[in-house]
Coordinates of C-alpha atoms and ligand atoms in Angstrom, one line a residue:
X124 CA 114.4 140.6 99.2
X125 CA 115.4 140.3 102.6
X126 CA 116.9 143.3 104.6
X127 CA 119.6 142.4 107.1
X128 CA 119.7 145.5 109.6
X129 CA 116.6 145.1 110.4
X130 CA 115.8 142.9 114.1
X131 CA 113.5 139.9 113.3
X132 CA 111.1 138.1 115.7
X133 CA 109.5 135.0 115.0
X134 CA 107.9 132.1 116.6
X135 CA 110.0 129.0 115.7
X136 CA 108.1 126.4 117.3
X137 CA 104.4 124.6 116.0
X138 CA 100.9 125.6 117.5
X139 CA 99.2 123.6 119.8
X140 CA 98.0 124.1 123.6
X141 CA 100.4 122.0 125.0
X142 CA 104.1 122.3 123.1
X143 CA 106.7 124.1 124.3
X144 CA 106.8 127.7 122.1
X145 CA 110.1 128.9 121.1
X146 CA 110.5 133.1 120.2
X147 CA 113.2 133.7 117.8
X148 CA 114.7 137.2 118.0
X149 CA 117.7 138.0 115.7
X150 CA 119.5 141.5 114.7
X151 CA 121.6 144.4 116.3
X152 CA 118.5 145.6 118.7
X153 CA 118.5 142.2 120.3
X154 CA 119.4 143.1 123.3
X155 CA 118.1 146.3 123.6
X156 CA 114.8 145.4 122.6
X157 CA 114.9 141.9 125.5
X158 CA 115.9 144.4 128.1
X159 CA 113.3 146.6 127.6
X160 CA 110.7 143.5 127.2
X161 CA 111.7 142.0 130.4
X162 CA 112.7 144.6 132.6
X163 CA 116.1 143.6 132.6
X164 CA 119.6 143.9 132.0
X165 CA 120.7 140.9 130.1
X166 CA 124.5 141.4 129.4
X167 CA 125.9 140.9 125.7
X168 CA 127.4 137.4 126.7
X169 CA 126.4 133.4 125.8
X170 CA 123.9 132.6 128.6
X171 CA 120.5 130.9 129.9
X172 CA 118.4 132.7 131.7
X173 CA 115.3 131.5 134.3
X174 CA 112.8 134.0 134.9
X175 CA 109.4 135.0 134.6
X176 CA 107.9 137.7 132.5
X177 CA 104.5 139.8 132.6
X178 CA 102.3 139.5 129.8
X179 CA 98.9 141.0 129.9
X180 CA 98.6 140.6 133.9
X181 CA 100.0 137.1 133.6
X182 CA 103.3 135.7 135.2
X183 CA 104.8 133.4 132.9
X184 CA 107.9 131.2 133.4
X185 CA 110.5 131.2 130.6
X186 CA 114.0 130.6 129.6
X187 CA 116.3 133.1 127.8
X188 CA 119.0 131.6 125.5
X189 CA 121.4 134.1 124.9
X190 CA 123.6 134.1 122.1
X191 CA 125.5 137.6 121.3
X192 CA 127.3 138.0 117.7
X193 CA 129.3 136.1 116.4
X194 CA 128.6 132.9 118.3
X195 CA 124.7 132.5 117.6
X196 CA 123.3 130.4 114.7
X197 CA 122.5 133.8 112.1
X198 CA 126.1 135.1 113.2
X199 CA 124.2 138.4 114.8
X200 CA 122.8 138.9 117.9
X201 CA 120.3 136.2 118.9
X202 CA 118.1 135.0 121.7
X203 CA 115.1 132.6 122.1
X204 CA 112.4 132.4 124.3
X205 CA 111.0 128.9 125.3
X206 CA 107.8 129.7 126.8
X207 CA 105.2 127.3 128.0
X208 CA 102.3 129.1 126.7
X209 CA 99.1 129.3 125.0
X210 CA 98.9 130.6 121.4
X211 CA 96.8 133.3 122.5
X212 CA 99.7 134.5 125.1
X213 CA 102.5 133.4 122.6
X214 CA 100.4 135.9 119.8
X215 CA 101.0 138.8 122.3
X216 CA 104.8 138.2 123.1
X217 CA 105.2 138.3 119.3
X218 CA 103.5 141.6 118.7
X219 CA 105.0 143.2 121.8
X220 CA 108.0 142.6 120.0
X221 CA 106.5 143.9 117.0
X222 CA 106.0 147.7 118.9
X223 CA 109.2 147.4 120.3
X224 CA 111.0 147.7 117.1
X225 CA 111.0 143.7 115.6
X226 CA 110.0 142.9 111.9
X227 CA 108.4 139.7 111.6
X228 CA 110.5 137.5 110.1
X229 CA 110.3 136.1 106.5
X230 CA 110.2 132.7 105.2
X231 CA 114.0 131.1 106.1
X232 CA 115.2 134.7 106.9
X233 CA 117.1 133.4 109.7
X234 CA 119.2 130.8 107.2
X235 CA 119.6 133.3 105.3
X236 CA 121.2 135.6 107.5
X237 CA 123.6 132.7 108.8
X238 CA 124.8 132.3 105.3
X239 CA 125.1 136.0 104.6
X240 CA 127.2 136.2 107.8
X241 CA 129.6 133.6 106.5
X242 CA 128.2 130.6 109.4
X243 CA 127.0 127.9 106.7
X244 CA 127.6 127.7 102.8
X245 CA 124.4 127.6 100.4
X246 CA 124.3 123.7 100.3
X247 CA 124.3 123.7 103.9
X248 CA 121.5 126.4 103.5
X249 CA 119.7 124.2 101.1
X250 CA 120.4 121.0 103.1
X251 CA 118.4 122.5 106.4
X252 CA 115.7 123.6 104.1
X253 CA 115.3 120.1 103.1
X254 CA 116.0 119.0 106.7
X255 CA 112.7 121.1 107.6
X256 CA 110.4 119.2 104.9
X257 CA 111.8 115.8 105.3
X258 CA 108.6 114.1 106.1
X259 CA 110.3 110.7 106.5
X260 CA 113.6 109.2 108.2
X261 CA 114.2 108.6 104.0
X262 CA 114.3 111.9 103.2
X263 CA 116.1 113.0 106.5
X264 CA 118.9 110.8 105.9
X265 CA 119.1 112.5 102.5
X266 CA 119.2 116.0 103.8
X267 CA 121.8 115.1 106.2
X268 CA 124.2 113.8 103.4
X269 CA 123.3 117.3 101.6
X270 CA 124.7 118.4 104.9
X271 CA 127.7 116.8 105.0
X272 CA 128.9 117.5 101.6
X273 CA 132.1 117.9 100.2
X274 CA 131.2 119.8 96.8
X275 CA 132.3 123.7 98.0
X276 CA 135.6 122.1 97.9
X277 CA 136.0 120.1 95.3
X278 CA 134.2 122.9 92.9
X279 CA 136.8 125.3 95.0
X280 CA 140.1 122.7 93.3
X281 CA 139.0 122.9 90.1
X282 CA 137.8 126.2 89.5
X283 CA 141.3 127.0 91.0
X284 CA 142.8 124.8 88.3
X285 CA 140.7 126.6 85.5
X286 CA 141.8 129.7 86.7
X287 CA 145.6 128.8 86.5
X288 CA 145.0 128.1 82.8
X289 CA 143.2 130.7 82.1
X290 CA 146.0 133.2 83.3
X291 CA 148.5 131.4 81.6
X292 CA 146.1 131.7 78.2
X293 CA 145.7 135.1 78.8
X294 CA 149.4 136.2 79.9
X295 CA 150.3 134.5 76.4
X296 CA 147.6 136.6 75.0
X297 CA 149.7 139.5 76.1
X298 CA 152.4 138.6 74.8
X299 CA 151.6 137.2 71.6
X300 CA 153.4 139.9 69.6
X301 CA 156.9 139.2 71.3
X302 CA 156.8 135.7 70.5
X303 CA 157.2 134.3 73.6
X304 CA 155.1 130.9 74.5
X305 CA 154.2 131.4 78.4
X306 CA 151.8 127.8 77.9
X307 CA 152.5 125.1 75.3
X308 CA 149.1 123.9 73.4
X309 CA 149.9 120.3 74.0
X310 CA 150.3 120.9 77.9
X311 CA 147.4 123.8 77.3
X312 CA 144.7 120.8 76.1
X313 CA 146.3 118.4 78.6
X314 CA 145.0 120.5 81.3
X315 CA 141.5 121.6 79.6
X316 CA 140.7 117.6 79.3
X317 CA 141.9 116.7 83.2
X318 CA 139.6 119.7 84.4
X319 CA 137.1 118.4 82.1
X320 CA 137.7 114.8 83.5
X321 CA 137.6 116.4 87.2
X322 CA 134.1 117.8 86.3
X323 CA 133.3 114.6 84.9
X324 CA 133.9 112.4 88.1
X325 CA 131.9 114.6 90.1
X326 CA 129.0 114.3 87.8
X327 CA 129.5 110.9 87.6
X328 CA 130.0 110.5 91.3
X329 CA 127.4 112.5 92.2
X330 CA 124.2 111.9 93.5
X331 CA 121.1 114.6 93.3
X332 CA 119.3 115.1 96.8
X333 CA 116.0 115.0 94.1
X334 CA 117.3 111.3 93.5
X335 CA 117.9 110.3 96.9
X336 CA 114.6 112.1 98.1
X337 CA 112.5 111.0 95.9
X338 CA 110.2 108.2 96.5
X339 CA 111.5 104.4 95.1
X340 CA 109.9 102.5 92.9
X341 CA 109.0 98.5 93.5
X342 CA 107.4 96.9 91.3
X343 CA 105.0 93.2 91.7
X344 CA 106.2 90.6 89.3
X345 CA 105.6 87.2 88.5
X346 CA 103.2 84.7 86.7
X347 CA 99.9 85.5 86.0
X348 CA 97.0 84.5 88.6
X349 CA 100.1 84.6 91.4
X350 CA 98.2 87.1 93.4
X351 CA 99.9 90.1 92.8
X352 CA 96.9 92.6 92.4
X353 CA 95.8 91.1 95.7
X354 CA 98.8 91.2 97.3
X355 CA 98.8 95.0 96.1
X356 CA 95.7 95.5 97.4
X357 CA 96.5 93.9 100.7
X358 CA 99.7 96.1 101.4
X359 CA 98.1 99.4 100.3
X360 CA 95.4 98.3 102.7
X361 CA 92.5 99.6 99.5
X362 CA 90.8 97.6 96.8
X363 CA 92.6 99.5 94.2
X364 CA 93.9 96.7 91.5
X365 CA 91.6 95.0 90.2
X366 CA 91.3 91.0 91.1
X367 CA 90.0 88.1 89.1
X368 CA 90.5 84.6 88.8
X369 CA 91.3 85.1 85.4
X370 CA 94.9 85.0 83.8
X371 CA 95.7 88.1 82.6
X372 CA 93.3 90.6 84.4
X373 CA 96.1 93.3 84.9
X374 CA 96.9 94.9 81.5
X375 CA 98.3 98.4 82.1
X376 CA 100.9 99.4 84.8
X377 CA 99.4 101.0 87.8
X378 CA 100.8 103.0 90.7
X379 CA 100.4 103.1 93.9
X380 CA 101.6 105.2 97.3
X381 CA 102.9 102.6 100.1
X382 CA 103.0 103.9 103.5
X383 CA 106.1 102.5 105.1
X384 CA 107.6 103.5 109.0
X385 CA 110.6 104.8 107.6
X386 CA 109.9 105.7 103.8
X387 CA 107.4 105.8 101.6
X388 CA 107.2 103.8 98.3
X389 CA 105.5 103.7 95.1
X390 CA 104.3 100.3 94.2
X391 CA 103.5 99.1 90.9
X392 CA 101.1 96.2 90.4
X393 CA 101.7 95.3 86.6
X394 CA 100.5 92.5 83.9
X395 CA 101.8 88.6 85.0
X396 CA 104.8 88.0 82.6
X397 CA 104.0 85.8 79.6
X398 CA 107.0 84.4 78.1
X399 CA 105.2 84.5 74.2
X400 CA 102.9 86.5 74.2
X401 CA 99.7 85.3 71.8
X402 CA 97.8 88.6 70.8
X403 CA 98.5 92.1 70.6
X404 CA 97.2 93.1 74.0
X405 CA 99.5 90.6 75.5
X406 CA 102.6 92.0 74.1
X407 CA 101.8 95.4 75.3
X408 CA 101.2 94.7 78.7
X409 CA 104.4 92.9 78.8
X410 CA 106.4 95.1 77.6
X411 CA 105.4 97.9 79.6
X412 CA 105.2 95.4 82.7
X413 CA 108.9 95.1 81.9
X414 CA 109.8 98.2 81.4
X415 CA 108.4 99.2 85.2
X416 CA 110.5 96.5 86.3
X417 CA 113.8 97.8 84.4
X418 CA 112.6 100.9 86.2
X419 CA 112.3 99.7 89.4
X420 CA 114.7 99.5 92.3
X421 CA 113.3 96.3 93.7
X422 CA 111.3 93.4 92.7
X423 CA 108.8 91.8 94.5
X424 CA 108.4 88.0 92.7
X425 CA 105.4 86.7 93.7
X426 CA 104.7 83.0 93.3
X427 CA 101.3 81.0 94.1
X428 CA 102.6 78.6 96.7
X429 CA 99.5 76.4 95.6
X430 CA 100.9 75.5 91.9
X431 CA 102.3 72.0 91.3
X432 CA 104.8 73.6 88.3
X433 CA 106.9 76.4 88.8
X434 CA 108.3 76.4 85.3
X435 CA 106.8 79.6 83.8
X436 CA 107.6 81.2 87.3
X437 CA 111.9 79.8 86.8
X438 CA 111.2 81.3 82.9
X439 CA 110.7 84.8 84.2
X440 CA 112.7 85.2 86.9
X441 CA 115.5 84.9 84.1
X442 CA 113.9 87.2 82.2
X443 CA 114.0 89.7 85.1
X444 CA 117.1 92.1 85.5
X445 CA 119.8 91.1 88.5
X446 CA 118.0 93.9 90.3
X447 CA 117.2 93.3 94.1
X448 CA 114.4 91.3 94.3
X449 CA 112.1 89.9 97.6
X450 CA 110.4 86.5 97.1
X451 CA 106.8 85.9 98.3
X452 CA 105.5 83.0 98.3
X453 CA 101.9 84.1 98.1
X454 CA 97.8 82.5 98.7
X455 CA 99.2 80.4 101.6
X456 CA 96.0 80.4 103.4
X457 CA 95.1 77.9 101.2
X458 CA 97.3 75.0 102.8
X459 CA 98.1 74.1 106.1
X460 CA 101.6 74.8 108.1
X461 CA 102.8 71.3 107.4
X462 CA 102.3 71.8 103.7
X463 CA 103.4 75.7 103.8
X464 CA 107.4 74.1 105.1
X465 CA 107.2 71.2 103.0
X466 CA 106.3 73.8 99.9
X467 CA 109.0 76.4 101.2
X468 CA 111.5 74.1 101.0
X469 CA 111.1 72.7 97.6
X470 CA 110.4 76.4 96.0
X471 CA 113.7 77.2 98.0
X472 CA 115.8 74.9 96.0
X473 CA 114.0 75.5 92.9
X474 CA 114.5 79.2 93.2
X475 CA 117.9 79.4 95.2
X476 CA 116.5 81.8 97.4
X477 CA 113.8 82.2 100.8
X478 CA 110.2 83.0 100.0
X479 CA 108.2 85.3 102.4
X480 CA 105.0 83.4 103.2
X481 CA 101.8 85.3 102.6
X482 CA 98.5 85.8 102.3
X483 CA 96.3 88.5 100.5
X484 CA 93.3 87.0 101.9
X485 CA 94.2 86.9 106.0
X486 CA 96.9 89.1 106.0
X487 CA 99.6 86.8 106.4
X488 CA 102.9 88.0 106.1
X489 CA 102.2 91.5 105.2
X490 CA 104.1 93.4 107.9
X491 CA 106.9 91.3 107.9
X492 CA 107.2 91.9 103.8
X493 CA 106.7 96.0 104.5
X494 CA 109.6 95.2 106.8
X495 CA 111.6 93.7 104.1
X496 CA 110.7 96.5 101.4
X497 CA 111.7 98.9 103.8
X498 CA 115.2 97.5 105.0
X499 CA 116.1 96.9 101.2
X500 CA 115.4 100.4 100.0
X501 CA 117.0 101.9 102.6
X502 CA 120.1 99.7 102.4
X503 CA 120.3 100.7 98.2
X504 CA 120.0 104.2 99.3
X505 CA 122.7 104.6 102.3
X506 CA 124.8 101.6 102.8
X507 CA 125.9 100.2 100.2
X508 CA 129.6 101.4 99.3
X509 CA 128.3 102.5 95.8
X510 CA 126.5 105.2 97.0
X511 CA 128.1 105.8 100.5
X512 CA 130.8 107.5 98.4
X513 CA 129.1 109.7 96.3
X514 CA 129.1 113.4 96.9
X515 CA 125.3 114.9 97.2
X516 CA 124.2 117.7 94.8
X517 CA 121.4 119.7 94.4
X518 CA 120.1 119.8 91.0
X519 CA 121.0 123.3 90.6
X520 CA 124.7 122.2 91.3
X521 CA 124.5 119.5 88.7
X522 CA 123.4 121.8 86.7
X523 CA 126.1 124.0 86.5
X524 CA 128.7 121.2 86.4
X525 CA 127.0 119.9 83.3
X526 CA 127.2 123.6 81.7
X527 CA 131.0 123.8 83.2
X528 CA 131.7 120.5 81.0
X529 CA 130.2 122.0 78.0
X530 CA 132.6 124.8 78.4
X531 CA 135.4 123.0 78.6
X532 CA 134.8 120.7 76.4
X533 CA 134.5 123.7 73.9
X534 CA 137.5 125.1 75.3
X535 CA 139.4 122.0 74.0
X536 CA 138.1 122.3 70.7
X537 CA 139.1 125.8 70.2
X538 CA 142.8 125.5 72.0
X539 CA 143.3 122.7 69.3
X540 CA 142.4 125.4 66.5
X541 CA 144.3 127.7 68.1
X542 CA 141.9 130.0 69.3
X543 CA 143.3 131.4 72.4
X544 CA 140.9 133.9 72.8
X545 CA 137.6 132.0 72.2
X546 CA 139.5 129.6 74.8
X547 CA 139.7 132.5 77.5
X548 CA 136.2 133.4 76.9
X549 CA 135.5 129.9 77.8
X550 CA 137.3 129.9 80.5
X551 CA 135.9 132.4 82.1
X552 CA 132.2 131.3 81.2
X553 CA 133.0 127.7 83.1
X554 CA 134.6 129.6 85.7
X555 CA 131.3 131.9 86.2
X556 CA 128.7 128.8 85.5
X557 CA 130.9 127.1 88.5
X558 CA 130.9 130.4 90.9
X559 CA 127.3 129.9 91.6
X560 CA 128.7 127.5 94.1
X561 CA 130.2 130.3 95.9
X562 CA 128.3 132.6 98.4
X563 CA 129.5 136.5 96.5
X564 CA 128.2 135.3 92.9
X565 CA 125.1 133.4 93.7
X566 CA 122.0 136.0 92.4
X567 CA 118.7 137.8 94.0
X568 CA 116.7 135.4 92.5
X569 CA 118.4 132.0 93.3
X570 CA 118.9 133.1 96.7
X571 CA 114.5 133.8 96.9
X572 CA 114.2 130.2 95.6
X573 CA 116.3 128.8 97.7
X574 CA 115.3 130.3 101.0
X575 CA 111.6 130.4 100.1
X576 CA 111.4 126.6 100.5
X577 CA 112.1 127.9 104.6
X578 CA 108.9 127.9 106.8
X579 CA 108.9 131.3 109.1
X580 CA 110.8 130.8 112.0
X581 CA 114.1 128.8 110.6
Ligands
GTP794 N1 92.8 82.2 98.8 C1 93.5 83.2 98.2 N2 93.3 83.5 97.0 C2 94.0 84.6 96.4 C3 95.0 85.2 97.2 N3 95.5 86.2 96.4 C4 94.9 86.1 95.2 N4 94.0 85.1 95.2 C5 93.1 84.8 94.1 O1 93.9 84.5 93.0 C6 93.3 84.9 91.8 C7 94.2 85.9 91.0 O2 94.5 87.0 91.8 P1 95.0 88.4 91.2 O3 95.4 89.2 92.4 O4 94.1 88.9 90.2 O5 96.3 87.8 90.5 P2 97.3 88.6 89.6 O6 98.7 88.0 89.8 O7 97.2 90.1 89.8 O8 96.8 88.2 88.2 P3 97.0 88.9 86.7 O9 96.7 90.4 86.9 O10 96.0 88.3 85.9 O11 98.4 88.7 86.3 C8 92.0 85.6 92.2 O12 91.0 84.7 92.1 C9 92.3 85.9 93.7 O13 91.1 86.0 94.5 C10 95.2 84.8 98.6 O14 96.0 85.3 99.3 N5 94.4 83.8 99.0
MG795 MG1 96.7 91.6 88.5

């Protein structure tokens, strides 16, 4: 894939007349190549430079960041160029660099030679690739716990802990003919199940950055004719759902993408909940209306502030999973304000909870219940204490925890037969599954995947 002596050049920074351009040079040339470049003699030492440099007949300002080996982000030489330029002027910089001896940079190249040089693990890799794409403060936030993660070492305890039995297995292996017991069974299994119960909590206290990233699900419930297609409608700012005055015009589930500030969403508009349902079609659409709700990680109730009973509304709300849930009150363009508190009020008491006033038809409340979807999803995601403590994973590191259980887990069986040497075999496999966490083992083609989710420049 990528070769490493070679100096790479590449523009870091996005097109556009008026941004500021940043030139990435990285490799042992460096500083040969900037000196001849600029007419200069930069010295090999941390530094910002002012000066001006002559491209095609033009003076143009710039700034050179200076970053000898091993200080610099890729771990070998490194300088930028921040350059208020055109493209056009930016385009001839780059392939001046280019004849001077520069390849043009790959995809993520520059990662990757900061984690070949030892100056960030491959989940820290993996985090800034997904730093790069975040499209939303969501996904960001994500990235950044990727970033901060604590897997290398707790994968680093126990694979030292599989590695202790496994030499104790395998020095009684040796010695098997001279009687002598270098590890007991019972203290032999003992360990195999607390190294399987390490790999467990980690699973189990694990969250994937795929799970964190990927967009949540809230789902409209309530009574039929409560206005939730509307109310659908009106937030996704389309006449998508279809609206009548009739009960029971939703049937199946359907999806659609909510633009938020921070996040996105997906919002499902489902069938009103009937609490018996009378024909076949009924049942259908109310089972898989509940089933979007199980899936969901909030609940928008709706409830028509202009019904005089709220009984079939109390009915499903109990059927309804504890799952976080926003309360709109909904059609309240239909009364006037003193009749909107006097309403709030009693569904307050009935329901134990506030109710968001709103309005599909004039647009009442919207914002302030994007607001509220927003705050709720990010506060599941990041602050609660539930998952605050868990340790990010990238799939491909649940992966390979998963496999490592399976090993051990095996590895248990057989010590209990007494197997020794199927046990050592297993060993070593959950010790090689779990290596991939570990820069020397990690192959060619994970390291293309990985580093091919990289835009040039980074
Ligand atoms: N005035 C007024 N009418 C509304 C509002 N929202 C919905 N309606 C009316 O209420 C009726 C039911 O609206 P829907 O959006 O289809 O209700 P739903 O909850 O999706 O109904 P089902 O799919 O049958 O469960 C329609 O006649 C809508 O025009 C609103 O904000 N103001
Ligand atoms: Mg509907």
């Amino acid at each position: 894939m990528y070769n490493i002596d070679d100096t790479i050049v590449a523009v870091s920074s996005g097109s556009g007349s008026a941004a500021k351009k940043i030139i990435r040079i990285s490799g042992d040339k460096t500083f040969d190549i900037l000196n001849f470049f600029a007419a200069q003699n930069f010295q090999k030492q941390r530094n910002i430079i002012h000066t001006s440099i002559n491209v095609d007949d033009l003076e143009l300002e710039c700034r050179f960041y200076l970053f000898p080996s091993p200080n610099s982000y890729t771990g070998s030489d490194l300088a930028e160029i921040h350059i208020f330029a055109c493209d056009e002027a930016v385009e001839l910089i780059f392939s001046r660099f280019l004849t001077l001896g520069c390849r043009g940079a790959l995809a993520g190249e520059f990662t990757y030679r900061a984690y070949i040089n030892g100056k960030m693990d491959l989940s820290k890799a993996e985090a800034v690739a997904q730093l790069i794409q975040s499209s939303n403060q969501y996904q960001l936030c994500a990235a950044q716990r990727l970033f901060g993660g604590s897997i290398e070492k707790k994968i680093g305890q126990i694979r030292r802990e599989i590695l202790e039995l496994l030499s104790l297995i395998e020095a009684g292996l040796d010695f098997s003919a001279e009687d002598i017991e270098i590890i007991a069974p019972k203290k032999a299994i003992e360990t195999a199940e607390k190294i399987r119960g390490g790999l467990g909590e980690l699973l189990s206290g694990s969250i994937t950055f795929e799970q964190i990233a990927q967009a949540p699900s809230v789902v409209i419930a309530g009574d039929t004719n409560a206005g939730k297609s509307s109310l659908v409608n009106a937030l996704i700012g389309t006449k998508r759902s279809i609206v009548s005055d009739q009960s029971g015009t939703t049937r199946d589930v359907l999806e659609h993408w909510l633009k938020l500030d921070k996040c996105d969403c997906v919002l499902f508009d489902c069938a009103g909940l009937v609490a018996e349902p009378t024909d076949i079609l009924q049942t259908l659409a109310n089972a898989a209306a509940l089933r979007a709700i199980d899936d969901a990680m909030l609940i928008i109730f709706c409830a028509d502030i202009t019904k005089p009973d709220y009984s079939k509304d109390l009915e499903i709300l109990k059927r309804l999973s504890k799952k976080p849930a926003i309360y709109a009150a909904t059609k309240c363009d239909c009364l006037t304000d003193t009749q909107i508190s006097t309403k709030l009020k009693s569904l307050t008491k009935l329901f134990g909870t506030d109710f968001t006033i709103t309005s599909a038809k004039t647009g009442l409340g919207l914002e302030k219940l994007k607001e509220l979807i927003e705050q709720n999803i990010i506060t599941q995601t990041f602050n609660t204490s539930e998952t605050a403590e868990k340790t990010a994973l990238t799939e491909r590191h649940k992966q390979a925890v998963i496999e490592a259980i399976k090993n051990i887990e095996n590895a248990c069986g057989e010590l209990e037969k007494g197997s020794e040497e199927i046990t050592a075999m297993l060993l070593r496999s959950a010790l090689q599954t779990l290596s991939s966490f570990e820069a020397e083992h990690i192959d060619e083609q994970i390291l293309e995947t990985i580093f091919s989710r990289f835009c040039i420049g980074k």
